[in-house]
PDB file of C-alpha atoms in Angstrom:
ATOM      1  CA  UNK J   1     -15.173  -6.705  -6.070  1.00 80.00           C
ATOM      2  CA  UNK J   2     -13.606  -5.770  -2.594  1.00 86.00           C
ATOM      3  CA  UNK J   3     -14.140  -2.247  -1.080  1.00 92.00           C
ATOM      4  CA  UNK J   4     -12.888  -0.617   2.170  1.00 95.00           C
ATOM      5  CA  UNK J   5     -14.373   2.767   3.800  1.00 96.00           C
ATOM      6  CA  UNK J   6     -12.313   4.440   6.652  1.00 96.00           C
ATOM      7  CA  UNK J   7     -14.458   5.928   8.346  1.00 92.00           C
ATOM      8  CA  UNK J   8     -12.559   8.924   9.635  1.00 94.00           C
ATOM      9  CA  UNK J   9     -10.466  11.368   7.522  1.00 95.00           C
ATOM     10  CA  UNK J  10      -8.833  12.611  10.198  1.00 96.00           C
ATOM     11  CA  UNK J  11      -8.179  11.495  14.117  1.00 97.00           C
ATOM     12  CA  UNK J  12      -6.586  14.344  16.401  1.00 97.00           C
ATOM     13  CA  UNK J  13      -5.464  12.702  19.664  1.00 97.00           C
ATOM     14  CA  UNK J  14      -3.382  13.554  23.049  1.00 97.00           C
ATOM     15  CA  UNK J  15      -0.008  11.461  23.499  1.00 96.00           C
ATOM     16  CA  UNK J  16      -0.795   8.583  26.151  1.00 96.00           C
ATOM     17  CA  UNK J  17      -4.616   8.879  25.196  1.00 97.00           C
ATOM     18  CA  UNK J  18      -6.210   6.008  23.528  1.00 97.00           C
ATOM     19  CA  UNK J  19      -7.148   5.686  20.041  1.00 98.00           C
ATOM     20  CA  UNK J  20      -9.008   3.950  17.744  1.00 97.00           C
ATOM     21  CA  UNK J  21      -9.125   4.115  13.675  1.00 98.00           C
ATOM     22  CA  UNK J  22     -12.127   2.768  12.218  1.00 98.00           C
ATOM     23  CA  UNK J  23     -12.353   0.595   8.859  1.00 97.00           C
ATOM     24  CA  UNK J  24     -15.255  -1.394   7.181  1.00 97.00           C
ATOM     25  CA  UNK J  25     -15.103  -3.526   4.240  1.00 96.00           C
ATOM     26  CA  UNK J  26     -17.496  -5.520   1.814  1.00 93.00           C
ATOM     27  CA  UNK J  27     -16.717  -8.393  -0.419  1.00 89.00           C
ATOM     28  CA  UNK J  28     -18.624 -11.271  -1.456  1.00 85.00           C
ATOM     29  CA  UNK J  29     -15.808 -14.117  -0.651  1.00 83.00           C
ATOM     30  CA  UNK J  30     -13.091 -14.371   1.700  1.00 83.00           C
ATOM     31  CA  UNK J  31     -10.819 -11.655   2.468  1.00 86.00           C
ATOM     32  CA  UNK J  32      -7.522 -10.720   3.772  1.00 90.00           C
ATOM     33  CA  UNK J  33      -7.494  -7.924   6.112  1.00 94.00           C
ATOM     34  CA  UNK J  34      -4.412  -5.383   6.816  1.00 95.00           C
ATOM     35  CA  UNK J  35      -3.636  -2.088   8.458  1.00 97.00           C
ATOM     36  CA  UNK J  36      -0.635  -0.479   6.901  1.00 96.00           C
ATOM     37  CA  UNK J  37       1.261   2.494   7.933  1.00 96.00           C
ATOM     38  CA  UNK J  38       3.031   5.325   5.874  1.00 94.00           C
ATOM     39  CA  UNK J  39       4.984   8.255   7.426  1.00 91.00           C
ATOM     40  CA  UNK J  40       6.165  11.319   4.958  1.00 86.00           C
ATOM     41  CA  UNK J  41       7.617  10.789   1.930  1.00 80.00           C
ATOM     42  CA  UNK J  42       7.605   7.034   2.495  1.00 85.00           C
ATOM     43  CA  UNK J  43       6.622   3.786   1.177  1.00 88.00           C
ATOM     44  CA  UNK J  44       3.961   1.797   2.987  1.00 92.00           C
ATOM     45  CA  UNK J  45       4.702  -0.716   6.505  1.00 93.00           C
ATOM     46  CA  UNK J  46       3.107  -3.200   7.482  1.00 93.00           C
ATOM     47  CA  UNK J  47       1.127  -2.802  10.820  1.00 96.00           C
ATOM     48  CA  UNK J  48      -0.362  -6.257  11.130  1.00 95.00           C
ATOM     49  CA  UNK J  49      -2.691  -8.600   8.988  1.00 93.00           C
ATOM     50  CA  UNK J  50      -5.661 -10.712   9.863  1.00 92.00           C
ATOM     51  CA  UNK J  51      -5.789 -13.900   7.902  1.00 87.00           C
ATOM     52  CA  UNK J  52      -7.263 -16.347   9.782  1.00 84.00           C
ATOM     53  CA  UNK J  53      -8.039 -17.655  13.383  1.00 86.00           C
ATOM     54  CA  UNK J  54      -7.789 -15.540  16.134  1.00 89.00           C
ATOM     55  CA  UNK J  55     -10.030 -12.613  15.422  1.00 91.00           C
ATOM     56  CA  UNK J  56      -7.686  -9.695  18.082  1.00 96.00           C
ATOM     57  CA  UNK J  57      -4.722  -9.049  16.002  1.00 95.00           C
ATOM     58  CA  UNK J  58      -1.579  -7.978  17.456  1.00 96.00           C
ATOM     59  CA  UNK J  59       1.004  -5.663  15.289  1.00 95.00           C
ATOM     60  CA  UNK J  60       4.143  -3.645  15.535  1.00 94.00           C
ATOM     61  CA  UNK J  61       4.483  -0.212  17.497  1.00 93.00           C
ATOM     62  CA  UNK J  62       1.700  -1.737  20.577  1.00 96.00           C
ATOM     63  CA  UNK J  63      -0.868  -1.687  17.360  1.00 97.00           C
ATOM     64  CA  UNK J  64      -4.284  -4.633  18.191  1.00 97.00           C
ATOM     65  CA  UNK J  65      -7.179  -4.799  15.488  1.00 98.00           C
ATOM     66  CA  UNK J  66     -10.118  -6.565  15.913  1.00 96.00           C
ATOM     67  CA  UNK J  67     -11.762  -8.420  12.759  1.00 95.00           C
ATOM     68  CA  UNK J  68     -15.582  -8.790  13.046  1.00 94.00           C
ATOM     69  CA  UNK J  69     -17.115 -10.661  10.354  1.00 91.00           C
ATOM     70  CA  UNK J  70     -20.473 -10.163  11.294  1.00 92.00           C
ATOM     71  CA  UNK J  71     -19.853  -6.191  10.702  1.00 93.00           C
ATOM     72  CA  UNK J  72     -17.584  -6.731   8.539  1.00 94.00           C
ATOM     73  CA  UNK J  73     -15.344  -4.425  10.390  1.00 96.00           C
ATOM     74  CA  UNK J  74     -11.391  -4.080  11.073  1.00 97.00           C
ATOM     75  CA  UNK J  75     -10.721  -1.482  13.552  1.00 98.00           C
ATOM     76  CA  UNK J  76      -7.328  -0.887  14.259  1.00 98.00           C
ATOM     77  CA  UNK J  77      -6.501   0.470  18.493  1.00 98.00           C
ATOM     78  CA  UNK J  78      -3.837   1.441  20.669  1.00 98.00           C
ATOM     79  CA  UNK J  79      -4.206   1.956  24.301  1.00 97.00           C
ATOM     80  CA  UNK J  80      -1.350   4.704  24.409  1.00 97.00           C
ATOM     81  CA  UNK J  81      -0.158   7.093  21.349  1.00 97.00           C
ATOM     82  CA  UNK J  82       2.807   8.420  20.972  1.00 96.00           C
ATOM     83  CA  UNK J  83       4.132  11.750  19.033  1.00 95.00           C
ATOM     84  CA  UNK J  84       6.024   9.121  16.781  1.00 94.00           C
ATOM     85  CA  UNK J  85       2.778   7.608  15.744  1.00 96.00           C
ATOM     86  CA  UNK J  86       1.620  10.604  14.246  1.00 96.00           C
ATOM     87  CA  UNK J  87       1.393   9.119   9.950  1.00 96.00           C
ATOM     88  CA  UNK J  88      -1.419   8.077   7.386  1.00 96.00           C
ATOM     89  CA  UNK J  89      -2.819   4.544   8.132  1.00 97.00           C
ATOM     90  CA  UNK J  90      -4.483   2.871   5.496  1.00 96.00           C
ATOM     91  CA  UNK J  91      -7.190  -0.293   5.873  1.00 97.00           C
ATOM     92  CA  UNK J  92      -6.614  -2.460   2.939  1.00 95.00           C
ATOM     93  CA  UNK J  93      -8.026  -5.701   1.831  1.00 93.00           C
ATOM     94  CA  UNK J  94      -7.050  -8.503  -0.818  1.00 88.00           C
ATOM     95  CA  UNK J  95      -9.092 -11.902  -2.071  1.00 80.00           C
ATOM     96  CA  UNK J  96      -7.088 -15.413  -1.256  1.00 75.00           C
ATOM     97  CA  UNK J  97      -6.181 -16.410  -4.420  1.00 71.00           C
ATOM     98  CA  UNK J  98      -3.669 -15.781  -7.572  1.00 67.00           C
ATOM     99  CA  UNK J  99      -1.859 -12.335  -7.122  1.00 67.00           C
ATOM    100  CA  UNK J 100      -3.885 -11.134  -4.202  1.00 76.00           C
ATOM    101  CA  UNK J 101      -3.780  -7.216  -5.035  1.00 84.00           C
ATOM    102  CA  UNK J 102      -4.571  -4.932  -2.146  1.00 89.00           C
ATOM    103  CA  UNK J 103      -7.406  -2.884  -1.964  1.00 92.00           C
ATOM    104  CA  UNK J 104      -7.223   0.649   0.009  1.00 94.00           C
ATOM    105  CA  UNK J 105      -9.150   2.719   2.092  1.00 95.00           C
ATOM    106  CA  UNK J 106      -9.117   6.292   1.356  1.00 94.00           C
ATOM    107  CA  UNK J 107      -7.075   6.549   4.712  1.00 96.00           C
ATOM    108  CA  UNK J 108      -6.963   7.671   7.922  1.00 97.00           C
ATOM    109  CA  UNK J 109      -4.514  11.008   9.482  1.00 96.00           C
ATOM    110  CA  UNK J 110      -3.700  10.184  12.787  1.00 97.00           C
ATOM    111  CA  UNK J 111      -1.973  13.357  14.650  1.00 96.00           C
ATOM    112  CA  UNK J 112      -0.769  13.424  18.160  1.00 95.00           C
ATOM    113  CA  UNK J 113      -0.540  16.684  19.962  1.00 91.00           C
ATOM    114  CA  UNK J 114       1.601  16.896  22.913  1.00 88.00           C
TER     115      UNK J 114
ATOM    116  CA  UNK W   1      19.060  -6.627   4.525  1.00 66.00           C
ATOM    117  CA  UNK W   2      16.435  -7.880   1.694  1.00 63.00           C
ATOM    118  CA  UNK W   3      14.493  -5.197   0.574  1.00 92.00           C
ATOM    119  CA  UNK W   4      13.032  -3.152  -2.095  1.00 95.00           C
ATOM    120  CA  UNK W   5      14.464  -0.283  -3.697  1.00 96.00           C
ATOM    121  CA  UNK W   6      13.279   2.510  -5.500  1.00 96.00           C
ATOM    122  CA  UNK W   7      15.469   4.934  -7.797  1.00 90.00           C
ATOM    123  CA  UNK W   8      15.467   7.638  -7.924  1.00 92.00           C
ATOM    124  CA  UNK W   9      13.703   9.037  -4.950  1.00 93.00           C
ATOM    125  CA  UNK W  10      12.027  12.027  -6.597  1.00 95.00           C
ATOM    126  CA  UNK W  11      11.951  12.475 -10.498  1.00 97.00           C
ATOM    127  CA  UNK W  12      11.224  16.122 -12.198  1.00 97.00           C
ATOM    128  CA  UNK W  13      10.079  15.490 -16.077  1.00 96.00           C
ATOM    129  CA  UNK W  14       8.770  17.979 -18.367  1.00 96.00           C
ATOM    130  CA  UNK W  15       5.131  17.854 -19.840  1.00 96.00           C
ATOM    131  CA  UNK W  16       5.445  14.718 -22.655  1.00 96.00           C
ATOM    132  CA  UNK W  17       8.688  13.923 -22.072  1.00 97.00           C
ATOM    133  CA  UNK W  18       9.417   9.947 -21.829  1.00 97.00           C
ATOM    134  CA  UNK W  19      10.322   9.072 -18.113  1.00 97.00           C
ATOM    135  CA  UNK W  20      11.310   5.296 -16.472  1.00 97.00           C
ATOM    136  CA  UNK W  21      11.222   4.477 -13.050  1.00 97.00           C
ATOM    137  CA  UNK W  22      12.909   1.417 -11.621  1.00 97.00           C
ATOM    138  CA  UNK W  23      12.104  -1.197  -8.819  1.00 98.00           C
ATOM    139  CA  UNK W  24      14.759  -3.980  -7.541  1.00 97.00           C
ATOM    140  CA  UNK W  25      14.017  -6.340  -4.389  1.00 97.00           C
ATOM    141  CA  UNK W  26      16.365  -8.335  -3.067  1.00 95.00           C
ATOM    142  CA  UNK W  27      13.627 -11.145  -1.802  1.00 91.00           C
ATOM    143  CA  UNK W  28      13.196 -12.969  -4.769  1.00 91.00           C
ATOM    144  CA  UNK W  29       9.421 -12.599  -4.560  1.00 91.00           C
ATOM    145  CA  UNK W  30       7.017 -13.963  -7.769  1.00 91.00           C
ATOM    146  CA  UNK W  31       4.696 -11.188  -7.740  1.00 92.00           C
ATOM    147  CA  UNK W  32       5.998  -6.957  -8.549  1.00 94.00           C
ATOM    148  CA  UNK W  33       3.243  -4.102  -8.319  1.00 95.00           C
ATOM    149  CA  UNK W  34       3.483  -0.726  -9.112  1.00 97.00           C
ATOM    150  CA  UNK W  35       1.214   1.687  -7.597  1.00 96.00           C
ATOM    151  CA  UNK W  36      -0.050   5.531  -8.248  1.00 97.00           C
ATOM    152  CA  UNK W  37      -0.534   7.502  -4.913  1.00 94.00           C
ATOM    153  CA  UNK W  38      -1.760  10.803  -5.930  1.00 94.00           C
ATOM    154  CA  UNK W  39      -1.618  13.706  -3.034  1.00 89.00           C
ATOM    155  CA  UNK W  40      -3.926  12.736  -0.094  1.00 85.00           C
ATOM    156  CA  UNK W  41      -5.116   9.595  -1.724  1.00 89.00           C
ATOM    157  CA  UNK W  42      -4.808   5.755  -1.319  1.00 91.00           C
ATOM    158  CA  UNK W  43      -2.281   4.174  -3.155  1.00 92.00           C
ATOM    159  CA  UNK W  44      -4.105   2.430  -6.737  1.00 94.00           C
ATOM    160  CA  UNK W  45      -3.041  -0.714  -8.332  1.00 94.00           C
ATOM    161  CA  UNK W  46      -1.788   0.152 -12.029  1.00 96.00           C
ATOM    162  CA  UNK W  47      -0.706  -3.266 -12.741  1.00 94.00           C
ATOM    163  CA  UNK W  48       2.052  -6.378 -11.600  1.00 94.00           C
ATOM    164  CA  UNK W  49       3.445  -8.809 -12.901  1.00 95.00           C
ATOM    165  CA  UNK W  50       2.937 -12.403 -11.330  1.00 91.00           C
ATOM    166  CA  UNK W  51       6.689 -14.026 -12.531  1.00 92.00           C
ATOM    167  CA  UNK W  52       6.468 -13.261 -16.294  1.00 94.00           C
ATOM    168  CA  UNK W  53       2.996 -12.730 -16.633  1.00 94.00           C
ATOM    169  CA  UNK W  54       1.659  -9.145 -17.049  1.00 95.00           C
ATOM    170  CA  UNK W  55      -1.451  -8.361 -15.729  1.00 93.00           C
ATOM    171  CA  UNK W  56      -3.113  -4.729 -16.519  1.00 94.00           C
ATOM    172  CA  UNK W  57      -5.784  -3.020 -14.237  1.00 93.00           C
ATOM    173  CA  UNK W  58      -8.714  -2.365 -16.420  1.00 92.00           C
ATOM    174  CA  UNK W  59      -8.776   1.411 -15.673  1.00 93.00           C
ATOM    175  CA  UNK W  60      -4.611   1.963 -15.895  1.00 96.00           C
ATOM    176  CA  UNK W  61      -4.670   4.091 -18.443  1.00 95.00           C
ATOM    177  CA  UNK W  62      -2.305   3.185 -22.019  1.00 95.00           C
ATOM    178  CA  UNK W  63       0.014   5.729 -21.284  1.00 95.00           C
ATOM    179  CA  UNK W  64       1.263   3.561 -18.790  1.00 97.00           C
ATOM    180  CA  UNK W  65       3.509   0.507 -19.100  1.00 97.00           C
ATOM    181  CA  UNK W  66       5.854  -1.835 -17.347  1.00 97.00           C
ATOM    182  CA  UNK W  67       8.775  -4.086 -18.097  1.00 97.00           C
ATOM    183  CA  UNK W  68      10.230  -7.173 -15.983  1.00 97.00           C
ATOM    184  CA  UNK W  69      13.243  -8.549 -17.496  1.00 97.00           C
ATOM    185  CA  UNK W  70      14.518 -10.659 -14.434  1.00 96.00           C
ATOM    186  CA  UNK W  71      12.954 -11.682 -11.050  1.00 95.00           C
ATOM    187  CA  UNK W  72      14.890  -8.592  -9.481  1.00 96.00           C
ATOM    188  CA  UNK W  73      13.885  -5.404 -11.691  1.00 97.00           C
ATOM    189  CA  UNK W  74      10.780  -3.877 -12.526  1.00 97.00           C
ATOM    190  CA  UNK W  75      10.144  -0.515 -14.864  1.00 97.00           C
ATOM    191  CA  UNK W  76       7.172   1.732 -14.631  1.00 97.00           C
ATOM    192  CA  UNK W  77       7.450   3.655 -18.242  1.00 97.00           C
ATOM    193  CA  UNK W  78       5.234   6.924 -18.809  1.00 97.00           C
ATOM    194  CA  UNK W  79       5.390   7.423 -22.217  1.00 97.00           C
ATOM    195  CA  UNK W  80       3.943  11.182 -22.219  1.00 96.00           C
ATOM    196  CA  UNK W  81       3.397  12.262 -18.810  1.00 97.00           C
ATOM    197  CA  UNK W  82       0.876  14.846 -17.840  1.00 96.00           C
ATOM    198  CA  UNK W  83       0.189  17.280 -15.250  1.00 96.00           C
ATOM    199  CA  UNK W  84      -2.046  14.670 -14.019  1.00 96.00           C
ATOM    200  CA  UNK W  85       0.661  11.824 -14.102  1.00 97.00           C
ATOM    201  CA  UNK W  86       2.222  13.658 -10.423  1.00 97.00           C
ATOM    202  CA  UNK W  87       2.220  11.697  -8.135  1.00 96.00           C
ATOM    203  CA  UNK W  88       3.892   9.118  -5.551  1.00 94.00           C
ATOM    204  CA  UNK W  89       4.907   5.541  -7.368  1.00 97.00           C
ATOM    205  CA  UNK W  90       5.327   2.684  -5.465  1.00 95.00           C
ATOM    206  CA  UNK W  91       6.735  -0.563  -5.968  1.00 96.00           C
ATOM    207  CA  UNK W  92       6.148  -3.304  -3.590  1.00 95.00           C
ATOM    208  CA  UNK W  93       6.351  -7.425  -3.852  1.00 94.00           C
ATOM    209  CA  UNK W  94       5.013 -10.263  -2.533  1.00 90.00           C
ATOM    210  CA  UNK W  95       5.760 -14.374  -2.864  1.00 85.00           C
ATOM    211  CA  UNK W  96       1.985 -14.397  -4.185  1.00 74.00           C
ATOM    212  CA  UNK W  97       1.028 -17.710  -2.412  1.00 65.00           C
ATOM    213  CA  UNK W  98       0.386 -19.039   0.897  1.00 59.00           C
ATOM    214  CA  UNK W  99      -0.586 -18.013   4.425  1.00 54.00           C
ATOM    215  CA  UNK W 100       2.744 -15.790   4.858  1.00 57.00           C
ATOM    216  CA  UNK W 101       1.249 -13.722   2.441  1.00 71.00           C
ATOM    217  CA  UNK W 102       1.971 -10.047   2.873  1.00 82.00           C
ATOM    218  CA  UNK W 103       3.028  -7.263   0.439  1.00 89.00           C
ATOM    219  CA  UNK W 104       6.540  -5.345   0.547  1.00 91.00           C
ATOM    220  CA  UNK W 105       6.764  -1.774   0.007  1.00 93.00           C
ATOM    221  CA  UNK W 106       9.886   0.424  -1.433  1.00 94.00           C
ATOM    222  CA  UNK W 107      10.211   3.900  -0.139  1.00 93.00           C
ATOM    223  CA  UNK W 108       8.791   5.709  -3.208  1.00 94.00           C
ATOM    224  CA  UNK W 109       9.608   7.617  -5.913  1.00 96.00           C
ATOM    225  CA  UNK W 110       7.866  10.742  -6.296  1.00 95.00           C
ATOM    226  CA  UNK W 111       7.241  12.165  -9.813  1.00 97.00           C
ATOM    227  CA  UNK W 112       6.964  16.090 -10.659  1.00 97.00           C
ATOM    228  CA  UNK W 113       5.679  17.257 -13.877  1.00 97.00           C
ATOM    229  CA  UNK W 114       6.909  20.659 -15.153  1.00 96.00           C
TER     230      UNK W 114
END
Protein backbone atom coordinates (compact mmCIF):
# COMPACT_ATOMS: atom_id res chain seq x y z
CA UNK A 1 0.00 0.00 0.00
CA UNK A 2 1.02 3.61 -1.14
CA UNK A 3 1.10 6.53 1.40
CA UNK A 4 1.91 10.27 1.01
CA UNK A 5 2.72 12.80 4.05
CA UNK A 6 2.74 16.62 3.26
CA UNK A 7 4.71 17.81 5.35
CA UNK A 8 3.28 21.25 5.97
CA UNK A 9 -0.39 22.06 6.83
CA UNK A 10 -0.06 25.33 6.05
CA UNK A 11 2.59 27.67 3.92
CA UNK A 12 2.09 31.59 4.41
CA UNK A 13 4.19 33.35 1.75
CA UNK A 14 4.85 37.07 0.23
CA UNK A 15 3.78 37.51 -3.59
CA UNK A 16 7.13 37.35 -5.75
CA UNK A 17 8.81 35.30 -2.81
CA UNK A 18 9.74 31.80 -3.45
CA UNK A 19 8.09 28.79 -2.27
CA UNK A 20 8.35 25.41 -1.78
CA UNK A 21 5.60 22.62 -0.66
CA UNK A 22 7.01 19.59 0.67
CA UNK A 23 5.67 15.87 0.02
CA UNK A 24 7.10 12.35 0.87
CA UNK A 25 5.79 9.10 -0.10
CA UNK A 26 6.40 5.26 0.59
CA UNK A 27 5.44 2.32 -1.48
CA UNK A 28 7.00 -0.87 -2.06
CA UNK A 29 6.80 -0.85 -6.14
CA UNK A 30 6.76 1.75 -8.64
CA UNK A 31 4.84 4.81 -8.35
CA UNK A 32 3.29 7.60 -10.14
CA UNK A 33 3.84 10.90 -8.68
CA UNK A 34 1.42 14.14 -9.04
CA UNK A 35 0.84 17.55 -7.55
CA UNK A 36 -2.72 18.62 -8.01
CA UNK A 37 -4.31 21.87 -7.35
CA UNK A 38 -7.88 22.82 -6.01
CA UNK A 39 -9.14 26.42 -5.53
CA UNK A 40 -12.69 26.99 -3.54
CA UNK A 41 -15.47 25.15 -4.19
CA UNK A 42 -13.70 23.32 -7.01
CA UNK A 43 -12.78 20.09 -8.41
CA UNK A 44 -9.13 19.10 -8.50
CA UNK A 45 -6.29 20.37 -11.59
CA UNK A 46 -3.71 18.94 -12.55
CA UNK A 47 -0.33 20.70 -11.72
CA UNK A 48 2.10 18.28 -13.30
CA UNK A 49 2.98 14.46 -12.97
CA UNK A 50 6.24 12.62 -12.74
CA UNK A 51 6.16 9.31 -14.50
CA UNK A 52 9.27 8.59 -15.72
CA UNK A 53 12.69 10.01 -16.97
CA UNK A 54 13.62 13.28 -16.24
CA UNK A 55 13.49 13.60 -12.50
CA UNK A 56 12.74 18.13 -12.54
CA UNK A 57 9.20 18.26 -13.55
CA UNK A 58 7.80 21.19 -15.17
CA UNK A 59 3.84 22.09 -14.71
CA UNK A 60 1.27 24.72 -15.38
CA UNK A 61 1.12 28.25 -13.58
CA UNK A 62 5.54 28.38 -13.54
CA UNK A 63 4.98 25.12 -11.09
CA UNK A 64 8.79 22.58 -11.16
CA UNK A 65 8.86 19.42 -8.76
CA UNK A 66 11.66 17.48 -8.20
CA UNK A 67 11.25 13.52 -7.74
CA UNK A 68 14.01 11.95 -5.56
CA UNK A 69 13.84 8.35 -5.29
CA UNK A 70 16.43 7.93 -2.94
CA UNK A 71 14.18 10.12 -0.36
CA UNK A 72 11.46 9.21 -1.75
CA UNK A 73 10.45 12.77 -1.98
CA UNK A 74 8.28 15.05 -4.48
CA UNK A 75 8.58 18.59 -3.61
CA UNK A 76 6.68 20.81 -5.57
CA UNK A 77 8.54 24.90 -6.10
CA UNK A 78 7.96 28.07 -7.64
CA UNK A 79 10.48 30.76 -7.85
CA UNK A 80 7.73 33.62 -7.78
CA UNK A 81 4.02 33.37 -6.15
CA UNK A 82 1.39 35.09 -7.05
CA UNK A 83 -1.99 36.24 -5.09
CA UNK A 84 -3.76 33.89 -7.71
CA UNK A 85 -1.85 30.95 -6.43
CA UNK A 86 -3.23 31.21 -3.18
CA UNK A 87 -5.46 27.24 -3.13
CA UNK A 88 -5.03 23.69 -1.45
CA UNK A 89 -2.33 21.56 -3.24
CA UNK A 90 -2.45 18.06 -2.75
CA UNK A 91 0.68 15.36 -3.34
CA UNK A 92 -0.88 12.27 -4.61
CA UNK A 93 0.45 9.01 -5.76
CA UNK A 94 -0.94 5.90 -7.82
CA UNK A 95 0.75 2.19 -8.64
CA UNK A 96 1.32 1.50 -12.66
CA UNK A 97 -1.04 -0.93 -13.26
CA UNK A 98 -5.01 -1.74 -13.74
CA UNK A 99 -7.12 1.34 -12.55
CA UNK A 100 -4.29 3.27 -11.02
CA UNK A 101 -6.36 5.04 -8.08
CA UNK A 102 -4.73 8.08 -6.58
CA UNK A 103 -3.55 8.27 -3.28
CA UNK A 104 -3.62 11.81 -1.31
CA UNK A 105 -1.74 13.70 0.97
CA UNK A 106 -3.57 15.31 3.69
CA UNK A 107 -2.69 18.63 1.77
CA UNK A 108 -0.99 21.58 1.78
CA UNK A 109 -2.71 25.63 2.22
CA UNK A 110 -0.68 27.78 0.34
CA UNK A 111 -1.68 31.66 1.07
CA UNK A 112 -0.08 34.63 -0.47
CA UNK A 113 -0.20 37.91 1.32
CA UNK A 114 0.37 40.96 -0.61
CA UNK B 1 -14.60 21.32 -24.82
CA UNK B 2 -14.40 17.54 -23.36
CA UNK B 3 -14.91 17.56 -19.90
CA UNK B 4 -16.54 16.31 -16.86
CA UNK B 5 -19.59 17.46 -15.38
CA UNK B 6 -21.09 17.37 -12.18
CA UNK B 7 -24.93 18.09 -11.36
CA UNK B 8 -26.00 19.59 -9.38
CA UNK B 9 -23.37 21.78 -7.89
CA UNK B 10 -24.52 21.71 -4.26
CA UNK B 11 -27.29 19.23 -3.01
CA UNK B 12 -29.32 19.90 0.48
CA UNK B 13 -30.99 16.35 1.65
CA UNK B 14 -32.62 15.69 4.82
CA UNK B 15 -31.27 13.11 7.46
CA UNK B 16 -32.23 9.42 5.63
CA UNK B 17 -33.60 10.68 2.80
CA UNK B 18 -32.44 8.79 -0.59
CA UNK B 19 -30.17 11.24 -2.66
CA UNK B 20 -28.30 10.56 -6.40
CA UNK B 21 -25.62 12.43 -7.70
CA UNK B 22 -24.61 12.30 -11.34
CA UNK B 23 -21.23 12.39 -13.32
CA UNK B 24 -21.03 12.72 -17.36
CA UNK B 25 -17.56 13.22 -19.28
CA UNK B 26 -17.42 13.92 -22.56
CA UNK B 27 -13.79 12.04 -23.07
CA UNK B 28 -14.86 8.72 -23.43
CA UNK B 29 -12.46 7.55 -20.73
CA UNK B 30 -12.61 3.53 -19.41
CA UNK B 31 -12.13 4.25 -15.89
CA UNK B 32 -15.06 6.71 -13.52
CA UNK B 33 -14.19 7.43 -9.71
CA UNK B 34 -16.12 8.97 -7.26
CA UNK B 35 -14.53 10.53 -4.38
CA UNK B 36 -15.58 11.83 -0.63
CA UNK B 37 -13.73 15.13 0.35
CA UNK B 38 -14.85 15.87 3.76
CA UNK B 39 -14.04 19.66 5.09
CA UNK B 40 -10.22 20.20 5.25
CA UNK B 41 -9.42 16.73 4.14
CA UNK B 42 -7.93 14.87 1.08
CA UNK B 43 -10.21 13.68 -1.30
CA UNK B 44 -10.84 9.41 -0.54
CA UNK B 45 -11.45 6.88 -3.14
CA UNK B 46 -15.07 5.31 -2.50
CA UNK B 47 -14.99 3.24 -5.51
CA UNK B 48 -14.83 3.32 -9.82
CA UNK B 49 -15.71 1.54 -12.19
CA UNK B 50 -13.00 0.31 -14.80
CA UNK B 51 -15.61 0.03 -18.16
CA UNK B 52 -18.30 -2.23 -16.61
CA UNK B 53 -16.52 -3.56 -13.87
CA UNK B 54 -17.27 -2.28 -10.32
CA UNK B 55 -14.68 -2.16 -8.01
CA UNK B 56 -15.49 -1.24 -4.13
CA UNK B 57 -12.87 0.28 -1.66
CA UNK B 58 -12.73 -2.05 1.23
CA UNK B 59 -13.56 0.68 3.81
CA UNK B 60 -16.57 2.54 1.53
CA UNK B 61 -19.04 1.99 3.68
CA UNK B 62 -22.64 -0.08 2.28
CA UNK B 63 -24.55 2.87 2.42
CA UNK B 64 -22.85 3.84 -0.52
CA UNK B 65 -23.37 2.73 -4.13
CA UNK B 66 -22.82 3.53 -7.75
CA UNK B 67 -24.36 2.86 -11.11
CA UNK B 68 -22.72 3.10 -14.77
CA UNK B 69 -25.16 2.46 -17.39
CA UNK B 70 -23.11 3.87 -20.44
CA UNK B 71 -19.45 4.99 -20.92
CA UNK B 72 -20.74 8.70 -20.32
CA UNK B 73 -22.77 8.63 -16.87
CA UNK B 74 -21.93 7.69 -13.54
CA UNK B 75 -24.34 7.78 -10.18
CA UNK B 76 -23.12 8.06 -6.66
CA UNK B 77 -26.45 6.79 -4.64
CA UNK B 78 -26.62 7.42 -0.71
CA UNK B 79 -29.22 5.40 0.32
CA UNK B 80 -29.68 7.03 3.98
CA UNK B 81 -27.41 9.83 4.34
CA UNK B 82 -26.10 11.01 7.63
CA UNK B 83 -24.79 13.97 9.25
CA UNK B 84 -21.58 12.39 8.56
CA UNK B 85 -22.32 11.75 4.75
CA UNK B 86 -21.48 16.03 4.21
CA UNK B 87 -19.21 16.47 2.29
CA UNK B 88 -17.57 17.43 -1.25
CA UNK B 89 -18.14 14.46 -4.08
CA UNK B 90 -16.07 14.28 -6.84
CA UNK B 91 -16.11 12.58 -9.99
CA UNK B 92 -13.12 12.38 -12.12
CA UNK B 93 -11.92 9.85 -15.15
CA UNK B 94 -9.13 8.56 -16.62
CA UNK B 95 -8.32 6.20 -19.99
CA UNK B 96 -6.81 3.73 -17.23
CA UNK B 97 -3.79 2.63 -19.38
CA UNK B 98 -0.64 3.90 -20.67
CA UNK B 99 1.99 6.57 -20.09
CA UNK B 100 -0.64 9.53 -20.78
CA UNK B 101 -2.09 8.46 -17.76
CA UNK B 102 -3.60 11.22 -15.69
CA UNK B 103 -6.95 11.60 -13.83
CA UNK B 104 -9.81 14.23 -14.78
CA UNK B 105 -11.63 16.05 -12.23
CA UNK B 106 -15.40 17.61 -12.38
CA UNK B 107 -16.00 20.69 -10.38
CA UNK B 108 -17.85 19.04 -7.45
CA UNK B 109 -20.90 18.61 -6.00
CA UNK B 110 -21.20 19.48 -2.53
CA UNK B 111 -23.71 17.61 -0.29
CA UNK B 112 -25.55 19.22 2.90
CA UNK B 113 -27.35 17.14 5.32
CA UNK B 114 -30.24 18.76 7.24
Amino acid sequence: AQSVTQLDSQVPVFEEAPVELRCNYSSSVSVYLFWYVQYPNQGLQLLLKYLSGSTLVKGINGFEAEFNKSQTSFHLRKPSVHISDTAEYFCAVSDLEGAQKLVFGQGTRLTINP
Amino acid sequence: DAMVIQNPRYQVTQFGKPVTLSCSQTLNHNVMYWYQQKSSQAPKLLFHYYDKDFNNEADTPDNFQSRRPNTSFCFLDIRSPGLGDAAMYLCATSRGTGLSYEQYFGPGTRLTVT
